[in-house]
Structure formats: C-alpha cells, structure tokens
C-alpha cells in the first residue's frame, strides 16, 4: 500500500509541476482520460479546456501551422455542406458533434506549446488511465460472470437493450480497442521497462484480445512485429537479419494455401464467420448468411438474409458507388450525415431487414468506412481533405521517429476502413486531440524553455 501511495503522490506532484509550466497540460490530459466516460463528463472537461485557453490567451503564443489548419478546413467544409445538403435538419444536428475539429486545433495553435517532455508525460498518464479502465472492465466482467454464469461478459460489447458484453454498447468495443492500443504501444515502445510497465503491456494486450475486434487485433500484432523487428534499439544491431526474417514470415503467411483458400471461401460462399465486427447481434436461427460475393452481386435480398460484418461492409461500398453515380454527386456529396437518407432508400430498394422490436434494421447503419463516408457526405473535396490529414499524420510520425505516433497513424488509417470513426463524438475527440498533440509544434527541451 505504501508503494502505491508513493507512486500516486509522485504522479500528482508531477502533473502539478507540468501544469504550473503550461496550464493546458492538465486539461489536455483530463480531456483524453475522460473520452471513455459519459458524454456529459467529457463535454464539461472540453468546455473548461476551451475556457482556460481563452483566459490564458497571449498574442505571442499564437502559431498556426499547416497541420493544424487541415482539420479546421475540414470542419468548415462540413459546415458549408448544409447549403447543398439533401437533408438540412440532419446536417444541422451533425455539425456541433464535429466542432472539436475546429476548436481543439485552434486551442493548440494559440496556446503555449507543449515541450517534448510534456507530450511524453501526457502519453504516459493517458496510458496509465487505460490500464485502470482495462482493470475496471475485466473485474466487472468477472463479477457479472459469477452472478449470471454468462461467458459473454468477457467479450466484445452487448446491445443497447441488454448490456451483456465486456464493455457497454455505447462505448463500442472497437473504439475502446483503439483507445487501448495507443496506450499499449506507449508501454511496448519503452526500451527499459519496469515490472509495472511490463505487466501493464500484457494486461492491455489481453484486454484488446477480449474486446474481440479482429481488425484492431491484426493491426496491433503487425505493429508489434514491426516494432520488435525494426524500431527497437536491439533490432538496429540486427536490422538486416530481422528484415530477412520478417520478409520470410510475411511471405509464408501470404503464400500459405489454407489462408488463401479461407479468403476465397469467404468471398464465394456463405459463412457465419467474418473478418470485421458484425453490425447486428443475436441473429435468430435459420437465417441465410450472405457471402461477400452475394453482397456485391445480388439484385435483391430478403428480410431473412443476415450480413456478417465483412459482407455488410462490401454491401455498403456497393451502395455507395451506386448512390454517387446515380445522383452524380462526386464533387460536393449529399451533405454531412445526409447520405443516411440514401442508405435507407437503398435498404428498401433491396428489401433488407428493416428491424423489429428486438433488432435494429440495416437501414439505420452508416457506411462503416470513413473514407467513403467522407466521399458520400462531403464529395471528393471532403475525401481529399481526410487523406491530406492522414498523410500529414503519418509523414510527421516517420519524421519524428515516435513509434506511439506512428502506431496511432496506422491504427487510424486501418480503422477508417471499417468504421465511420469521425462521425462519432468519442471518435472525433480522440482523433483530433491526439492528432493535434502529435502534430503541433513541439519545443525542444532546454533551460530557456
């Protein structure tokens, strides 16, 4: 107990010290930590963060760069889409949810810049908070299992009406996996680890496995291999050997016949398994499972057809190409969030399951892909702005040689293939805050600073 007390006191004193040098240190950290908490809590912290930014404003601190301007431009394009939106009411309701793309970059641009040490401290304490989050939900799952004898308590998320999963549906297991993965790579990338940091890394990895997001698990494993084979200091001494080994392993995986057949099977035949997370749970017995080929080619479906996660994303990409070409809306799109109207029309056209008292219908699901979501809602300009932001992010990650930044960049690029992450409040706050933290100007640490 004494060790825990001393550890917590040292953390509090360090946070106090860093905050005395930059008042936004504490509020930036708190804003990150409260992302998984109820929206009201995070909103209050965000409001305080912005008030403190205004109160501490000094003209000499103002420093905009191209990297901070990019998300601001994206937000203004979202707001402008109201004027050509096919659903003005939906677009108007969606704009406030995206306002962090405007406010957080401005706060970073007009605030005293974080030093590299302060940025490292924010990553450190954020990662500690994710360890606490993982412990909380794993203990919660254990207690719920002993009470209900339901093993689902240890995996993924439940439904809005039945919270039986590892995390609540509102939190979303895929999103929590991403929040956790960034913290995991903070601990992994430390060359010299304490026992606590080693245990924390193992715990976070186990938590990600239990959350059961296949996409994130695969990316985490690949990033882990990349780090140990290429980025770690020990790998630098044996880089050529590691590159050869990594290439051979990757070649074996790609060329292995059973794996190729598995993907071929998934495309050509009906299967209950899916690479991506399913969008509707608790599927009744006797339904017809749609294959990837059927999702792309069927001229009509039936309410008895069930789309596994990957097949549904194929279907969504298909209807995206159709609604864009049919309406000739390549340049501007339909307006922020307004493509939902077209998605509903397609669901009716193709006779998809539209929901009942116990299950959501497919017509209420977004495109589950940030790239085509941007293109559909904001046109080719909105799509290009998203690509520019992601390119800035990965370029600076490589330039700064910061593996946590690099892991964040790769996680976002891959996540955007299966989720409309920025169309969710937690998603846009998480992405924008880490993007600004990593890509705003960082002062070199010297006595003058």
Short mmCIF file of C-alpha atoms in Angstrom, two decimals, residues 64-349:
data_model
loop_
_atom_site.label_atom_id
_atom_site.label_comp_id
_atom_site.label_asym_id
_atom_site.label_seq_id
_atom_site.Cartn_x
_atom_site.Cartn_y
_atom_site.Cartn_z
CA UNK A 64 -0.67 28.16 -36.70
CA UNK A 65 0.88 25.52 -38.94
CA UNK A 66 -0.43 23.68 -41.97
CA UNK A 67 -1.03 20.52 -39.94
CA UNK A 68 -3.39 22.30 -37.53
CA UNK A 69 -5.14 24.19 -40.31
CA UNK A 70 -6.13 20.98 -42.17
CA UNK A 71 -8.77 19.73 -39.65
CA UNK A 72 -10.11 23.29 -39.33
CA UNK A 73 -10.65 23.42 -43.10
CA UNK A 74 -12.38 20.02 -42.96
CA UNK A 75 -14.79 21.32 -40.31
CA UNK A 76 -15.67 24.41 -42.35
CA UNK A 77 -16.32 22.20 -45.37
CA UNK A 78 -18.66 20.11 -43.19
CA UNK A 79 -20.49 23.25 -42.08
CA UNK A 80 -20.73 24.57 -45.64
CA UNK A 81 -22.30 21.29 -46.77
CA UNK A 82 -25.51 22.47 -45.04
CA UNK A 83 -26.19 24.72 -48.03
CA UNK A 84 -26.32 21.83 -50.52
CA UNK A 85 -27.43 19.07 -48.16
CA UNK A 86 -30.37 16.90 -49.21
CA UNK A 87 -31.38 16.73 -45.53
CA UNK A 88 -30.80 20.10 -43.87
CA UNK A 89 -32.12 19.03 -40.48
CA UNK A 90 -29.80 16.02 -40.19
CA UNK A 91 -26.78 18.03 -41.32
CA UNK A 92 -27.53 20.85 -38.89
CA UNK A 93 -27.74 18.37 -35.99
CA UNK A 94 -24.45 16.72 -37.03
CA UNK A 95 -22.33 19.90 -37.27
CA UNK A 96 -21.99 20.53 -33.48
CA UNK A 97 -20.73 16.95 -33.00
CA UNK A 98 -17.78 17.72 -35.31
CA UNK A 99 -16.88 21.08 -33.76
CA UNK A 100 -13.81 19.66 -31.99
CA UNK A 101 -12.17 19.58 -35.45
CA UNK A 102 -12.30 23.38 -35.21
CA UNK A 103 -11.88 24.14 -31.51
CA UNK A 104 -9.08 21.78 -30.48
CA UNK A 105 -6.66 22.78 -33.30
CA UNK A 106 -7.32 26.47 -32.52
CA UNK A 107 -6.63 25.82 -28.82
CA UNK A 108 -3.30 24.17 -29.69
CA UNK A 109 -2.42 26.97 -32.13
CA UNK A 110 -2.99 29.84 -29.65
CA UNK A 111 -1.72 28.11 -26.52
CA UNK A 112 1.79 27.92 -25.14
CA UNK A 113 3.37 24.98 -26.91
CA UNK A 114 3.95 21.69 -25.11
CA UNK A 115 7.56 20.63 -24.72
CA UNK A 116 8.52 17.14 -25.86
CA UNK A 117 8.76 16.11 -22.19
CA UNK A 118 5.20 17.32 -21.55
CA UNK A 119 3.93 15.46 -24.62
CA UNK A 120 5.65 12.32 -23.34
CA UNK A 121 4.08 12.82 -19.90
CA UNK A 122 0.60 13.14 -21.42
CA UNK A 123 1.12 9.85 -23.28
CA UNK A 124 2.37 8.25 -20.06
CA UNK A 125 -0.52 9.29 -17.83
CA UNK A 126 -3.08 8.60 -20.54
CA UNK A 127 -1.66 5.07 -20.77
CA UNK A 128 -1.94 4.66 -17.00
CA UNK A 129 -5.60 5.65 -17.22
CA UNK A 130 -6.22 2.98 -19.88
CA UNK A 131 -4.71 0.37 -17.54
CA UNK A 132 -7.23 1.45 -14.88
CA UNK A 133 -10.03 1.26 -17.47
CA UNK A 134 -8.98 -2.25 -18.52
CA UNK A 135 -8.78 -3.46 -14.90
CA UNK A 136 -12.21 -1.97 -14.15
CA UNK A 137 -13.97 -3.69 -17.06
CA UNK A 138 -12.19 -7.01 -16.54
CA UNK A 139 -13.18 -7.01 -12.85
CA UNK A 140 -16.71 -6.00 -13.86
CA UNK A 141 -16.83 -8.92 -16.30
CA UNK A 142 -15.62 -11.37 -13.64
CA UNK A 143 -18.27 -10.27 -11.13
CA UNK A 144 -21.02 -10.38 -13.78
CA UNK A 145 -19.90 -13.86 -14.83
CA UNK A 146 -20.19 -15.23 -11.29
CA UNK A 147 -23.63 -13.63 -10.94
CA UNK A 148 -25.09 -14.57 -14.35
CA UNK A 149 -22.89 -17.53 -15.42
CA UNK A 150 -22.73 -15.95 -18.88
CA UNK A 151 -19.29 -16.07 -20.56
CA UNK A 152 -20.31 -13.24 -22.94
CA UNK A 153 -19.41 -10.88 -20.07
CA UNK A 154 -15.73 -11.28 -21.06
CA UNK A 155 -16.07 -10.40 -24.75
CA UNK A 156 -16.91 -7.54 -27.13
CA UNK A 157 -19.95 -5.40 -26.25
CA UNK A 158 -23.62 -6.11 -25.66
CA UNK A 159 -26.65 -4.36 -27.07
CA UNK A 160 -28.38 -1.13 -26.12
CA UNK A 161 -31.20 -3.07 -24.50
CA UNK A 162 -29.07 -5.92 -22.98
CA UNK A 163 -25.62 -4.97 -21.66
CA UNK A 164 -24.05 -8.44 -21.63
CA UNK A 165 -20.59 -7.71 -23.13
CA UNK A 166 -17.19 -6.70 -21.78
CA UNK A 167 -17.98 -3.02 -22.36
CA UNK A 168 -21.34 -1.28 -22.92
CA UNK A 169 -22.61 -0.92 -26.49
CA UNK A 170 -22.48 2.87 -26.18
CA UNK A 171 -18.72 2.70 -25.60
CA UNK A 172 -18.26 0.34 -28.58
CA UNK A 173 -15.67 -2.43 -28.22
CA UNK A 174 -13.90 -1.45 -31.46
CA UNK A 175 -13.40 2.12 -30.29
CA UNK A 176 -12.19 1.03 -26.84
CA UNK A 177 -9.72 -1.29 -28.61
CA UNK A 178 -8.23 1.72 -30.40
CA UNK A 179 -8.06 3.79 -27.19
CA UNK A 180 -6.29 0.87 -25.52
CA UNK A 181 -3.92 0.13 -28.41
CA UNK A 182 -2.34 3.60 -28.27
CA UNK A 183 -1.64 3.08 -24.55
CA UNK A 184 -0.30 -0.42 -25.23
CA UNK A 185 2.31 0.89 -27.66
CA UNK A 186 3.44 3.50 -25.16
CA UNK A 187 4.49 0.67 -22.84
CA UNK A 188 5.78 -1.55 -25.67
CA UNK A 189 7.99 1.21 -27.09
CA UNK A 190 9.80 1.82 -23.79
CA UNK A 191 13.25 0.26 -24.18
CA UNK A 192 13.74 -0.18 -20.42
CA UNK A 193 10.56 -1.31 -18.69
CA UNK A 194 9.74 -1.57 -15.03
CA UNK A 195 7.81 -4.61 -13.79
CA UNK A 196 4.67 -2.47 -13.66
CA UNK A 197 5.09 -1.39 -17.30
CA UNK A 198 5.61 -4.99 -18.44
CA UNK A 199 2.51 -6.15 -16.56
CA UNK A 200 0.56 -3.16 -17.92
CA UNK A 201 1.51 -4.04 -21.52
CA UNK A 202 0.43 -7.67 -21.05
CA UNK A 203 -2.83 -6.59 -19.40
CA UNK A 204 -3.70 -4.12 -22.17
CA UNK A 205 -2.93 -6.70 -24.86
CA UNK A 206 -5.19 -9.23 -23.11
CA UNK A 207 -7.92 -6.58 -22.88
CA UNK A 208 -7.67 -5.92 -26.64
CA UNK A 209 -7.96 -9.65 -27.34
CA UNK A 210 -11.08 -9.88 -25.16
CA UNK A 211 -12.63 -6.88 -26.90
CA UNK A 212 -12.57 -9.10 -30.00
CA UNK A 213 -12.12 -6.51 -32.73
CA UNK A 214 -10.41 -8.62 -35.41
CA UNK A 215 -9.23 -5.64 -37.42
CA UNK A 216 -7.55 -3.98 -34.42
CA UNK A 217 -6.04 -7.26 -33.17
CA UNK A 218 -4.41 -7.88 -36.57
CA UNK A 219 -3.06 -4.31 -36.77
CA UNK A 220 -1.76 -4.48 -33.18
CA UNK A 221 0.07 -7.75 -33.93
CA UNK A 222 1.58 -6.34 -37.14
CA UNK A 223 2.66 -3.14 -35.40
CA UNK A 224 4.18 -5.20 -32.59
CA UNK A 225 6.19 -7.26 -35.08
CA UNK A 226 7.24 -4.10 -36.91
CA UNK A 227 8.44 -2.54 -33.67
CA UNK A 228 10.45 -5.53 -32.49
CA UNK A 229 11.90 -6.26 -35.94
CA UNK A 230 12.68 -2.70 -36.99
CA UNK A 231 12.13 0.12 -34.46
CA UNK A 232 13.55 -1.20 -31.18
CA UNK A 233 17.19 -0.49 -30.34
CA UNK A 234 18.04 -4.18 -30.16
CA UNK A 235 16.71 -4.65 -33.69
CA UNK A 236 19.03 -1.94 -35.06
CA UNK A 237 22.06 -4.11 -34.38
CA UNK A 238 20.50 -6.96 -36.36
CA UNK A 239 18.33 -4.97 -38.76
CA UNK A 240 19.26 -6.86 -41.93
CA UNK A 241 18.65 -10.22 -40.29
CA UNK A 242 15.35 -9.04 -38.86
CA UNK A 243 14.20 -7.67 -42.20
CA UNK A 244 15.01 -11.00 -43.86
CA UNK A 245 13.18 -12.95 -41.15
CA UNK A 246 10.19 -10.57 -41.27
CA UNK A 247 10.06 -10.89 -45.06
CA UNK A 248 10.17 -14.68 -44.91
CA UNK A 249 7.45 -14.84 -42.26
CA UNK A 250 5.24 -12.45 -44.21
CA UNK A 251 5.87 -14.41 -47.41
CA UNK A 252 4.91 -17.68 -45.75
CA UNK A 253 1.71 -16.15 -44.36
CA UNK A 254 0.70 -14.70 -47.71
CA UNK A 255 1.55 -17.83 -49.71
CA UNK A 256 0.11 -20.37 -47.27
CA UNK A 257 -2.56 -22.24 -49.22
CA UNK A 258 -5.09 -22.63 -46.43
CA UNK A 259 -5.11 -18.90 -45.71
CA UNK A 260 -5.63 -18.08 -49.38
CA UNK A 261 -8.43 -20.62 -49.54
CA UNK A 262 -10.02 -19.14 -46.38
CA UNK A 263 -10.30 -15.71 -48.00
CA UNK A 264 -11.50 -17.27 -51.25
CA UNK A 265 -14.14 -19.19 -49.27
CA UNK A 266 -15.32 -16.06 -47.51
CA UNK A 267 -15.80 -14.30 -50.83
CA UNK A 268 -17.55 -17.14 -52.62
CA UNK A 269 -19.60 -19.00 -50.00
CA UNK A 270 -21.95 -18.40 -47.12
CA UNK A 271 -20.29 -18.31 -43.72
CA UNK A 272 -21.14 -17.20 -40.21
CA UNK A 273 -17.55 -16.03 -39.69
CA UNK A 274 -16.43 -12.54 -40.54
CA UNK A 275 -13.21 -10.55 -40.59
CA UNK A 276 -14.96 -7.40 -39.40
CA UNK A 277 -17.27 -6.94 -36.44
CA UNK A 278 -20.93 -7.73 -37.08
CA UNK A 279 -23.36 -4.81 -37.11
CA UNK A 280 -26.38 -6.72 -35.76
CA UNK A 281 -26.07 -9.21 -32.90
CA UNK A 282 -28.26 -12.06 -31.59
CA UNK A 283 -29.17 -13.34 -35.04
CA UNK A 284 -32.09 -15.82 -34.93
CA UNK A 285 -31.61 -19.43 -36.03
CA UNK A 286 -32.33 -20.34 -39.62
CA UNK A 287 -31.29 -17.09 -41.27
CA UNK A 288 -29.39 -17.04 -44.55
CA UNK A 289 -25.79 -15.77 -44.20
CA UNK A 290 -24.81 -13.50 -47.06
CA UNK A 291 -21.37 -14.11 -48.61
CA UNK A 292 -19.14 -11.33 -49.92
CA UNK A 293 -20.00 -12.29 -53.50
CA UNK A 294 -23.73 -12.17 -52.79
CA UNK A 295 -23.35 -8.82 -51.01
CA UNK A 296 -21.80 -7.39 -54.16
CA UNK A 297 -23.90 -9.07 -56.87
CA UNK A 298 -27.40 -9.96 -55.58
CA UNK A 299 -30.12 -7.97 -57.31
CA UNK A 300 -32.47 -8.50 -54.36
CA UNK A 301 -32.23 -9.68 -50.75
CA UNK A 302 -34.84 -10.78 -48.23
CA UNK A 303 -35.52 -9.86 -44.57
CA UNK A 304 -34.26 -13.37 -43.72
CA UNK A 305 -30.78 -12.52 -45.06
CA UNK A 306 -28.08 -11.76 -42.49
CA UNK A 307 -24.93 -9.81 -43.32
CA UNK A 308 -21.78 -10.75 -41.37
CA UNK A 309 -19.56 -7.73 -40.69
CA UNK A 310 -17.34 -8.05 -43.77
CA UNK A 311 -20.22 -8.79 -46.12
CA UNK A 312 -22.14 -5.79 -44.81
CA UNK A 313 -19.18 -3.52 -45.47
CA UNK A 314 -18.99 -4.87 -49.02
CA UNK A 315 -22.70 -4.13 -49.45
CA UNK A 316 -22.19 -0.62 -48.07
CA UNK A 317 -19.36 0.05 -50.53
CA UNK A 318 -21.60 -1.24 -53.31
CA UNK A 319 -24.49 1.09 -52.48
CA UNK A 320 -22.03 3.98 -52.05
CA UNK A 321 -20.88 3.57 -55.65
CA UNK A 322 -24.50 3.34 -56.77
CA UNK A 323 -25.86 6.41 -54.95
CA UNK A 324 -22.90 8.55 -56.01
CA UNK A 325 -23.17 7.56 -59.68
CA UNK A 326 -26.97 7.70 -59.76
CA UNK A 327 -27.05 11.21 -58.28
CA UNK A 328 -23.84 12.44 -59.93
CA UNK A 329 -22.70 13.95 -56.63
CA UNK A 330 -18.94 13.42 -56.92
CA UNK A 331 -17.83 16.97 -56.12
CA UNK A 332 -19.93 18.04 -53.11
CA UNK A 333 -21.64 14.93 -51.76
CA UNK A 334 -25.06 14.85 -50.12
CA UNK A 335 -24.19 16.93 -47.04
CA UNK A 336 -22.84 15.98 -43.62
CA UNK A 337 -24.65 12.82 -42.43
CA UNK A 338 -27.26 13.32 -45.17
CA UNK A 339 -26.27 10.16 -47.02
CA UNK A 340 -28.30 8.25 -44.39
CA UNK A 341 -31.38 9.16 -46.40
CA UNK A 342 -29.95 7.45 -49.48
CA UNK A 343 -28.85 4.43 -47.42
CA UNK A 344 -32.45 3.99 -46.21
CA UNK A 345 -33.76 4.24 -49.75
CA UNK A 346 -31.34 1.51 -50.86
CA UNK A 347 -32.34 -0.73 -47.94
CA UNK A 348 -35.97 -0.51 -49.07
CA UNK A 349 -34.99 -1.00 -52.71
#
